[in-house]
Structure formats: C-alpha cells, structure tokens
PDB file of C-alpha atoms in Angstrom:
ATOM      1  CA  UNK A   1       0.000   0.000   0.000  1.00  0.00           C
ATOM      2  CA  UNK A   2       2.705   2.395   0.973  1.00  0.00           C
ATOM      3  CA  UNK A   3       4.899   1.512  -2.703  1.00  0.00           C
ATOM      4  CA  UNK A   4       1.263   2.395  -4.462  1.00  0.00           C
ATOM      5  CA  UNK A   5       1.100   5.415  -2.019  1.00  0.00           C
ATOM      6  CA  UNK A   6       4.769   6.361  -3.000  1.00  0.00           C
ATOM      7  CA  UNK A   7       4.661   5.344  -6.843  1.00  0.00           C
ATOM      8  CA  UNK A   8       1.068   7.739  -7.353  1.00  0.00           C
ATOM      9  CA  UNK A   9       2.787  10.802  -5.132  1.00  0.00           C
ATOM     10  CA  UNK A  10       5.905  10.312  -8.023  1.00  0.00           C
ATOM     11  CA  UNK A  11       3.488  10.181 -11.473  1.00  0.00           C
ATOM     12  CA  UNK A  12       1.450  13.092 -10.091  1.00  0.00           C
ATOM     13  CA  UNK A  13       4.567  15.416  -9.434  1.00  0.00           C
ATOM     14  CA  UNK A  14       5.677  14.427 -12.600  1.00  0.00           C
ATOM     15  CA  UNK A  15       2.660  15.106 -14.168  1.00  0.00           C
ATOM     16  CA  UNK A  16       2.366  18.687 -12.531  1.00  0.00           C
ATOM     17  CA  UNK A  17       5.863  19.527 -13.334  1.00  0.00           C
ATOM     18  CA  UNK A  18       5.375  18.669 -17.147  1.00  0.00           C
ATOM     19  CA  UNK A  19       2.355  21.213 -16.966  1.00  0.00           C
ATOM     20  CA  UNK A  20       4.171  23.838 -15.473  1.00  0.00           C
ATOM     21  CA  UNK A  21       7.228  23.464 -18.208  1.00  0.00           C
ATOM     22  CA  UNK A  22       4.633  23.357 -21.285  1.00  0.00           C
ATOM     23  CA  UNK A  23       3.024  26.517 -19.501  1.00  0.00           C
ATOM     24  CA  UNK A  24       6.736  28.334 -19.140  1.00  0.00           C
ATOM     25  CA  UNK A  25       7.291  27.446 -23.638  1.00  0.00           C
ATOM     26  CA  UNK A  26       3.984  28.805 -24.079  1.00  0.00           C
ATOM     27  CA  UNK A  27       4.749  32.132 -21.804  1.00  0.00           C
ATOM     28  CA  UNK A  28       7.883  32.889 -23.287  1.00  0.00           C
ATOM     29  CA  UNK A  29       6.902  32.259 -27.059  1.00  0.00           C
ATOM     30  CA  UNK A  30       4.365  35.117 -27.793  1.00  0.00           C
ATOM     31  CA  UNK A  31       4.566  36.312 -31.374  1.00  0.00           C
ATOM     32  CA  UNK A  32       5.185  39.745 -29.889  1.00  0.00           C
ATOM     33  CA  UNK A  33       8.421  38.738 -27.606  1.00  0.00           C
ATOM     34  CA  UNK A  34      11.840  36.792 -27.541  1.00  0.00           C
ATOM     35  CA  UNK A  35      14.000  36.708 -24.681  1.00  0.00           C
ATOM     36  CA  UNK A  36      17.429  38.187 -26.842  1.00  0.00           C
ATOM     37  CA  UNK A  37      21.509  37.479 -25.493  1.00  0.00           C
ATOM     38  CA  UNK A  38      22.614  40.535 -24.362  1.00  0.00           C
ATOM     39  CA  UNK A  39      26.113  39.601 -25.620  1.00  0.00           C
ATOM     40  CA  UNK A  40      25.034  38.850 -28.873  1.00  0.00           C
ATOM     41  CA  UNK A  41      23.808  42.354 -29.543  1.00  0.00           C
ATOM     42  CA  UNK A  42      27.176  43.346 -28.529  1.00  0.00           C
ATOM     43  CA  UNK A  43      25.696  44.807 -25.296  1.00  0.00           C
ATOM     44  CA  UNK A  44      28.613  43.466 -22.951  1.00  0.00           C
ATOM     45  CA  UNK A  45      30.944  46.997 -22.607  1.00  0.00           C
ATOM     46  CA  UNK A  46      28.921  49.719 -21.704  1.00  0.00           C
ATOM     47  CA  UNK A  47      30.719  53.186 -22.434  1.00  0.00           C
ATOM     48  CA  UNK A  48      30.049  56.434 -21.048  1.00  0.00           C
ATOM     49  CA  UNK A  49      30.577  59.253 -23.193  1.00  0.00           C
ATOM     50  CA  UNK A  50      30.756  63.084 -22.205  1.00  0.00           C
ATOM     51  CA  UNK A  51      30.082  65.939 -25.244  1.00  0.00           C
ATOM     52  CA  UNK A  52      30.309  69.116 -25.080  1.00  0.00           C
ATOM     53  CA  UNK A  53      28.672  71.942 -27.133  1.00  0.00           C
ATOM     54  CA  UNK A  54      26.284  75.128 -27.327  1.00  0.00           C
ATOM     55  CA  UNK A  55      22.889  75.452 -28.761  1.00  0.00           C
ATOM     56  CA  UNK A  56      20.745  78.061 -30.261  1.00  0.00           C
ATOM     57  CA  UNK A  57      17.298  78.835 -29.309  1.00  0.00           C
ATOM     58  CA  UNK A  58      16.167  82.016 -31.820  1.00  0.00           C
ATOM     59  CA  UNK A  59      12.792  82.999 -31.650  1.00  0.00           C
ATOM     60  CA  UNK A  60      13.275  86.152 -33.409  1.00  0.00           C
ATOM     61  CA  UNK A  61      14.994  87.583 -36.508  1.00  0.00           C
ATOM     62  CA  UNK A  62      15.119  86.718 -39.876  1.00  0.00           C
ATOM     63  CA  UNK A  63      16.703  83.411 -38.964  1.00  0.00           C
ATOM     64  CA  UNK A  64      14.339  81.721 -36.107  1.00  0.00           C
ATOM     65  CA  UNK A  65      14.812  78.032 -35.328  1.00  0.00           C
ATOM     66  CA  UNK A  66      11.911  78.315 -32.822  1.00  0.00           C
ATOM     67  CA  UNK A  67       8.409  78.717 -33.714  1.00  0.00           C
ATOM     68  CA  UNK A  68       5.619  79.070 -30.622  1.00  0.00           C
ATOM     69  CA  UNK A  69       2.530  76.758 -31.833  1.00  0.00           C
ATOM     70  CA  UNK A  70      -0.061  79.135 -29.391  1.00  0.00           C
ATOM     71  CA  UNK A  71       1.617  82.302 -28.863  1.00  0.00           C
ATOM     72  CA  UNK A  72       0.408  83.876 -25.836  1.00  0.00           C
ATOM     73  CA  UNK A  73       0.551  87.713 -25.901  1.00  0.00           C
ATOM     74  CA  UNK A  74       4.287  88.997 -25.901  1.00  0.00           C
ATOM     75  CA  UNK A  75       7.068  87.546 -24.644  1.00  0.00           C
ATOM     76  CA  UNK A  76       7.908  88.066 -20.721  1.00  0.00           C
ATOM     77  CA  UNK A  77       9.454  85.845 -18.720  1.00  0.00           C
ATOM     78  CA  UNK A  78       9.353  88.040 -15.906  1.00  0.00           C
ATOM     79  CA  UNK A  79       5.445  87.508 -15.868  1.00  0.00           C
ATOM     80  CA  UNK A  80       5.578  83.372 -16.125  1.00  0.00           C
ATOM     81  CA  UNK A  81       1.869  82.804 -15.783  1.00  0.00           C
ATOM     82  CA  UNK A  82       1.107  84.724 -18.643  1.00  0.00           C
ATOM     83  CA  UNK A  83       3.014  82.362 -20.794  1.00  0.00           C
ATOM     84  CA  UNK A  84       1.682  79.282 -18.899  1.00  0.00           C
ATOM     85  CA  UNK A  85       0.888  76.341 -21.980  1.00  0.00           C
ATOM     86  CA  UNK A  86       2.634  78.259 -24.551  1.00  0.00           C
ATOM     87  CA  UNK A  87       4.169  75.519 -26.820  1.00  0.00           C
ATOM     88  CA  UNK A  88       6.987  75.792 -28.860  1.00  0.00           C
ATOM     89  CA  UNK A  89       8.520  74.052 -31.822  1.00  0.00           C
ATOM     90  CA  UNK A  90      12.286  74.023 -32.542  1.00  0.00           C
ATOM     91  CA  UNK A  91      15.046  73.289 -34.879  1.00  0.00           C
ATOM     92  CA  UNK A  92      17.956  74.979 -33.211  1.00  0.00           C
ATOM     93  CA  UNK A  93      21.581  74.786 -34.115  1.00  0.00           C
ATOM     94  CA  UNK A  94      23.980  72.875 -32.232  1.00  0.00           C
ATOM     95  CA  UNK A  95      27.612  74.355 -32.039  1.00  0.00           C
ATOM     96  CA  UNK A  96      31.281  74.176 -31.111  1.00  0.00           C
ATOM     97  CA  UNK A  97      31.345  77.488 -29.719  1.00  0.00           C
ATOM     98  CA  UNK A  98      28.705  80.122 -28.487  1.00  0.00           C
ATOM     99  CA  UNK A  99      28.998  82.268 -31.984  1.00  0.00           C
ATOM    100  CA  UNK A 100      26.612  81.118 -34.021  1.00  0.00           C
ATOM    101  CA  UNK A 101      29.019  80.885 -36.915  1.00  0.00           C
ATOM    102  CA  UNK A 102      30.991  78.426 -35.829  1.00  0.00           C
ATOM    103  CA  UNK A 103      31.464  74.809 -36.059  1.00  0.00           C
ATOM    104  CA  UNK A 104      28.411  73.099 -36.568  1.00  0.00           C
ATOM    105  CA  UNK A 105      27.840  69.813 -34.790  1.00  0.00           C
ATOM    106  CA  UNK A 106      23.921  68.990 -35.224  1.00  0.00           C
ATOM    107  CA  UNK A 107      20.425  70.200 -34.785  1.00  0.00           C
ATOM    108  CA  UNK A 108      18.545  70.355 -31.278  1.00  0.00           C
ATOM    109  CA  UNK A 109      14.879  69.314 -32.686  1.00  0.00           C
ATOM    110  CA  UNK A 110      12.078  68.874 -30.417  1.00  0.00           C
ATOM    111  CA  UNK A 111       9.524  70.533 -28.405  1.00  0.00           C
ATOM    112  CA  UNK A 112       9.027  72.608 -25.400  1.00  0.00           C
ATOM    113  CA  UNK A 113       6.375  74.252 -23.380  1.00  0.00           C
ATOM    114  CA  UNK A 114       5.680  76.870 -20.728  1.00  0.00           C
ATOM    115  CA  UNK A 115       4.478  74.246 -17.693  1.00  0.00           C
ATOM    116  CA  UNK A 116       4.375  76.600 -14.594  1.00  0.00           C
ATOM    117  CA  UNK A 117       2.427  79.458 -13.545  1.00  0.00           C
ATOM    118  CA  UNK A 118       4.868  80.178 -10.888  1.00  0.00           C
ATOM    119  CA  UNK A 119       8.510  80.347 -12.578  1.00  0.00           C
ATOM    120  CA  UNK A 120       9.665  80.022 -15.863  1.00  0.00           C
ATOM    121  CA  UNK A 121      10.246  76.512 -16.275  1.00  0.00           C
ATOM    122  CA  UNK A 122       9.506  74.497 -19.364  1.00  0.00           C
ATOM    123  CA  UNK A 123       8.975  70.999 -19.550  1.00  0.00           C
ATOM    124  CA  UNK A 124      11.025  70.031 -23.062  1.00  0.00           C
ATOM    125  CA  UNK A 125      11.222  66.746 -25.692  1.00  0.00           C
ATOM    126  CA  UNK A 126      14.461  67.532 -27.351  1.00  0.00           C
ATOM    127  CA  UNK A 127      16.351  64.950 -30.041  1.00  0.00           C
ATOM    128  CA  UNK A 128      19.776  65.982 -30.392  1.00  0.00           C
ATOM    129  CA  UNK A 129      20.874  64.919 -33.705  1.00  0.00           C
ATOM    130  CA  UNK A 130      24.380  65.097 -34.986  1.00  0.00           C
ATOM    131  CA  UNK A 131      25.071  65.642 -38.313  1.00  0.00           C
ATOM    132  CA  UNK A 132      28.860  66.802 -38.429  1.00  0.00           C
ATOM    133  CA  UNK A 133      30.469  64.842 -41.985  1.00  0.00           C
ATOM    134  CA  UNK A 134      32.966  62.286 -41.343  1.00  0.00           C
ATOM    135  CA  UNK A 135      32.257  62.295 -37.507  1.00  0.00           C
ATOM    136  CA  UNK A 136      31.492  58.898 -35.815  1.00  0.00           C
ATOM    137  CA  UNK A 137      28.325  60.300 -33.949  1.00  0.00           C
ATOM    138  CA  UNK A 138      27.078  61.049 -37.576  1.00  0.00           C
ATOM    139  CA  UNK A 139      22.944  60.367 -37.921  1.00  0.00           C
ATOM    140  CA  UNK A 140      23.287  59.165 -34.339  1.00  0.00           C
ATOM    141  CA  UNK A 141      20.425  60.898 -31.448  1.00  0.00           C
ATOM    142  CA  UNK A 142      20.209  61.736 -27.935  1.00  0.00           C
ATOM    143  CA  UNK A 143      16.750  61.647 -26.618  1.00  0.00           C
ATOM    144  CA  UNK A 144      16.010  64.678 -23.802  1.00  0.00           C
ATOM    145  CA  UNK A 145      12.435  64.677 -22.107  1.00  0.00           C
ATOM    146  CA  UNK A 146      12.533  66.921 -18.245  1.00  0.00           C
ATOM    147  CA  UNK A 147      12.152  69.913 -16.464  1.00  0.00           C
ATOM    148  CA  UNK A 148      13.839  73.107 -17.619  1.00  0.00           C
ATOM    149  CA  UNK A 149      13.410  76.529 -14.902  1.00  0.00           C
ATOM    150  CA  UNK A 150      15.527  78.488 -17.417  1.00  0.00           C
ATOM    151  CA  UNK A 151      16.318  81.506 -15.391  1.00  0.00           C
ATOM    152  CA  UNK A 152      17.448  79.749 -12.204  1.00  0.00           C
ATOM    153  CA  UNK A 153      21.040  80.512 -11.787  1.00  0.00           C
ATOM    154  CA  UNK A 154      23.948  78.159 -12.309  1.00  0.00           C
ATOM    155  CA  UNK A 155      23.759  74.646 -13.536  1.00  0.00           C
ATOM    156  CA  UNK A 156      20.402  72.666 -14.558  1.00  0.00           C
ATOM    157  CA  UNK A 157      20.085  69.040 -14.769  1.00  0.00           C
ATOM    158  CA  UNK A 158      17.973  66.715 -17.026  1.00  0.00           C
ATOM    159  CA  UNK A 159      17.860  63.019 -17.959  1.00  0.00           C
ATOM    160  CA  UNK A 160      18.739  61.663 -20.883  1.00  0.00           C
ATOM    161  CA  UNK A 161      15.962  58.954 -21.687  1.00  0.00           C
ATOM    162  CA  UNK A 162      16.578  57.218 -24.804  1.00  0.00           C
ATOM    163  CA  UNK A 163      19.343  57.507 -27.835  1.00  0.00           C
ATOM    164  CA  UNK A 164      19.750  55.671 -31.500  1.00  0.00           C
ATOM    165  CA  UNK A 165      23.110  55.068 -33.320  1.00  0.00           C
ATOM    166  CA  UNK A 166      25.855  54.903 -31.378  1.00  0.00           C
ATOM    167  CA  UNK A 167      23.792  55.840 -28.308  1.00  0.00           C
ATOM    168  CA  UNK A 168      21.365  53.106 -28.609  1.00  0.00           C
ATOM    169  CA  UNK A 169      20.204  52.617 -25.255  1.00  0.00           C
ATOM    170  CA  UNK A 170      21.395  55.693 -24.077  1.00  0.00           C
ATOM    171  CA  UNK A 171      20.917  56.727 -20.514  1.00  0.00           C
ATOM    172  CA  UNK A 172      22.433  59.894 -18.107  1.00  0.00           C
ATOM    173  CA  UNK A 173      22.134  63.458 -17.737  1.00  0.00           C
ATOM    174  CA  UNK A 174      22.405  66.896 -19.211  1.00  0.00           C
ATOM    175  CA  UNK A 175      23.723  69.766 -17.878  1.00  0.00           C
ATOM    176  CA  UNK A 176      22.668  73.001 -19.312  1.00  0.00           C
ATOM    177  CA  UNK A 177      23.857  76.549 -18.480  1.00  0.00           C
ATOM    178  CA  UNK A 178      22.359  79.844 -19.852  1.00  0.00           C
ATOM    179  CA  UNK A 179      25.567  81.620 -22.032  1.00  0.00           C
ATOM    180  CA  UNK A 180      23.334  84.377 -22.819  1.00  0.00           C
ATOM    181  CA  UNK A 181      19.692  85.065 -22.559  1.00  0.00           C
ATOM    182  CA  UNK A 182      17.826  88.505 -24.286  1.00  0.00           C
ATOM    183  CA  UNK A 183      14.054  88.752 -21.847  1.00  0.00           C
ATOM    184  CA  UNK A 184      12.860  90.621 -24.737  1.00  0.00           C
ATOM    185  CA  UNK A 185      13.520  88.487 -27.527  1.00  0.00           C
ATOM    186  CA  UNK A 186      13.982  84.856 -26.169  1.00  0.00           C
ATOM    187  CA  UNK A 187      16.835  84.147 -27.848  1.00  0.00           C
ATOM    188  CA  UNK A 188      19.376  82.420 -25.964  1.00  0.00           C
ATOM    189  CA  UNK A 189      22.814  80.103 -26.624  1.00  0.00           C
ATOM    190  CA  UNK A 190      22.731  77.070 -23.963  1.00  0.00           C
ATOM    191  CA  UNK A 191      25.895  75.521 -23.321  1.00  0.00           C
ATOM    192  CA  UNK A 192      25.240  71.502 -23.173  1.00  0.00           C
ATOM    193  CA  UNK A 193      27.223  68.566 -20.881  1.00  0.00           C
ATOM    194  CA  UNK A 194      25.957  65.713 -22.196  1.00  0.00           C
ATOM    195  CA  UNK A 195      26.918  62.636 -19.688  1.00  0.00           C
ATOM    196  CA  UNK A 196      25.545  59.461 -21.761  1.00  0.00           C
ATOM    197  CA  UNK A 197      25.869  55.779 -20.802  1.00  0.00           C
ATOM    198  CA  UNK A 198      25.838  53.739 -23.855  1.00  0.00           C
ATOM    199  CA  UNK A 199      27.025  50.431 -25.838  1.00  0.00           C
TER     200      UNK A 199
END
C-alpha cells in the first residue's frame, strides 16, 4: 500500500511539473516577444561618453529656429503665468562654440512648453541629432524629455531617456547653463554637458 502510495505521489509530481514546463514554452513564445543574449547584440561593454557643445534657441529675426505653436501675448518671462501652456517648436543649431558661426555639430529638434504658472520653467522633448560629416556620432540621437526653470542661476540638470546610433540605449544626464539670454527676444545660446551611458 505504501509503494502504491509512493509510486502515485511520483506520477502526479511528474505530471504537474510537465504542466508547469509546457506553460513556461507557451509564456515565453508570444509572437510579440523573444528573450534576446545581451552579448550577442554586442551589449557586454557599456561606455560612457561626455560631449560638449552650445545650442541656439532664436525665436526672433530673420533666422528663427523656434516657432511658438499658441503664442500667448508677448514675450515676458518676468510675468511666467502669462506664458503658462505656450508651446513651442524648434530646430535649433547645435555648435562648437557660443557664436553662431561656428562649427556646426547637429540640430537640437524637439519641443518645449511653458508648464508653470509660478517660474519660468519648461517641460522640453528635445532629439539631439548630430550631423557633423565624417564624424562617428554622424545620424546618431540623444533623446532629452525633463524639467527646464531656465532663469534659475547656475547649472540645470535633465535626464537623458533614450538615444539611436551609437547611443542606442542611451541613458544619463544633461547639464545646461544659460551663455546668454535677451528677456525681450527669447533668444538664448545654452551651453550643453551631455553625460551618456551607452554600448
């Protein structure tokens, strides 16, 4: 009684453990989903890469790169919640240097909006994508979403959330600091720290 006891405990564990295997194939072999090596998509080394440049918000003159989608009255920062949910497009220039004539490295492309009432701080979507010939970050992006509170003083920080090319799978930081800023206008040259962890 006690070897039919044992023998029936034995065929029923194996029979629950065969379920439970067919049930982990059929889990991990959706048509939408494979498990991938990360060493076969040469993900073993990650790198961390640091660049350094200046871009180019222009809102006014002949040449803007920035175009507000609502505009909101005139431009005054000093009055933020008059320019609370004004959205703006942009295509700005990414340089070298702060002169706008100099070496050109890319295009900042993305969008950004007025998102408090209280300061001026914008919440921005910003692809940087390089386009300088012959260089190895060539058609290569860095993905920027965050907070922005332009006018604080010093050093402002946002994460770096995505990246194709060489920065596939790109994760860090940005730091941006005002070079110069006109109230009246809105033009202003950003100089970018780009801290990026890629593979």
């Amino acid at each position: 009684m006690l070897k039919q006891y044992y023998l029936f405990s034995v065929l029923i564990t194996l029979f629950l453990f065969t379920i439970l295997l067919s049930e982990g194939r059929l889990m991990s072999s959706h048509p939408f989903s494979t498990e991938l090596s990360a060493k076969a998509m040469a993900l073993k080394n990650e790198k961390l890469t640091h660049l350094h440049f200046y871009y180019h918000n222009l809102l006014a003159g002949p040449n803007a790169t920035a175009l507000p989608l609502n505009p909101k009255g005139p431009l005054g920062y000093s009055h933020p919640a008059r320019l609370f949910g004004r959205l703006t497009m942009a295509d700005n220039p990414l340089t070298l240097d702060p002169e706008l004539d100099s070496t050109a490295v890319g295009r900042v492309q993305g969008l950004y909006g007025v998102a408090s009432r209280a300061d001026a701080a914008l919440v921005e979507l910003f692809n940087f994508v390089f386009t300088a010939h012959g260089g190895e970050y060539r058609g290569s992006t860095v993905t920027v979403l965050g907070r922005n509170p332009i006018l604080a003083a010093g050093t402002r920080e946002m994460p770096v959330v995505a990246g194709t090319g060489v920065f596939g799978f790109a994760r860090g930081k940005v730091h941006l600091k005002t070079h110069s800023f006109n109230k009246t206008t809105g033009n202003a040259v950003v100089e970018c720290d780009i801290y990026v962890f890629h593979y």
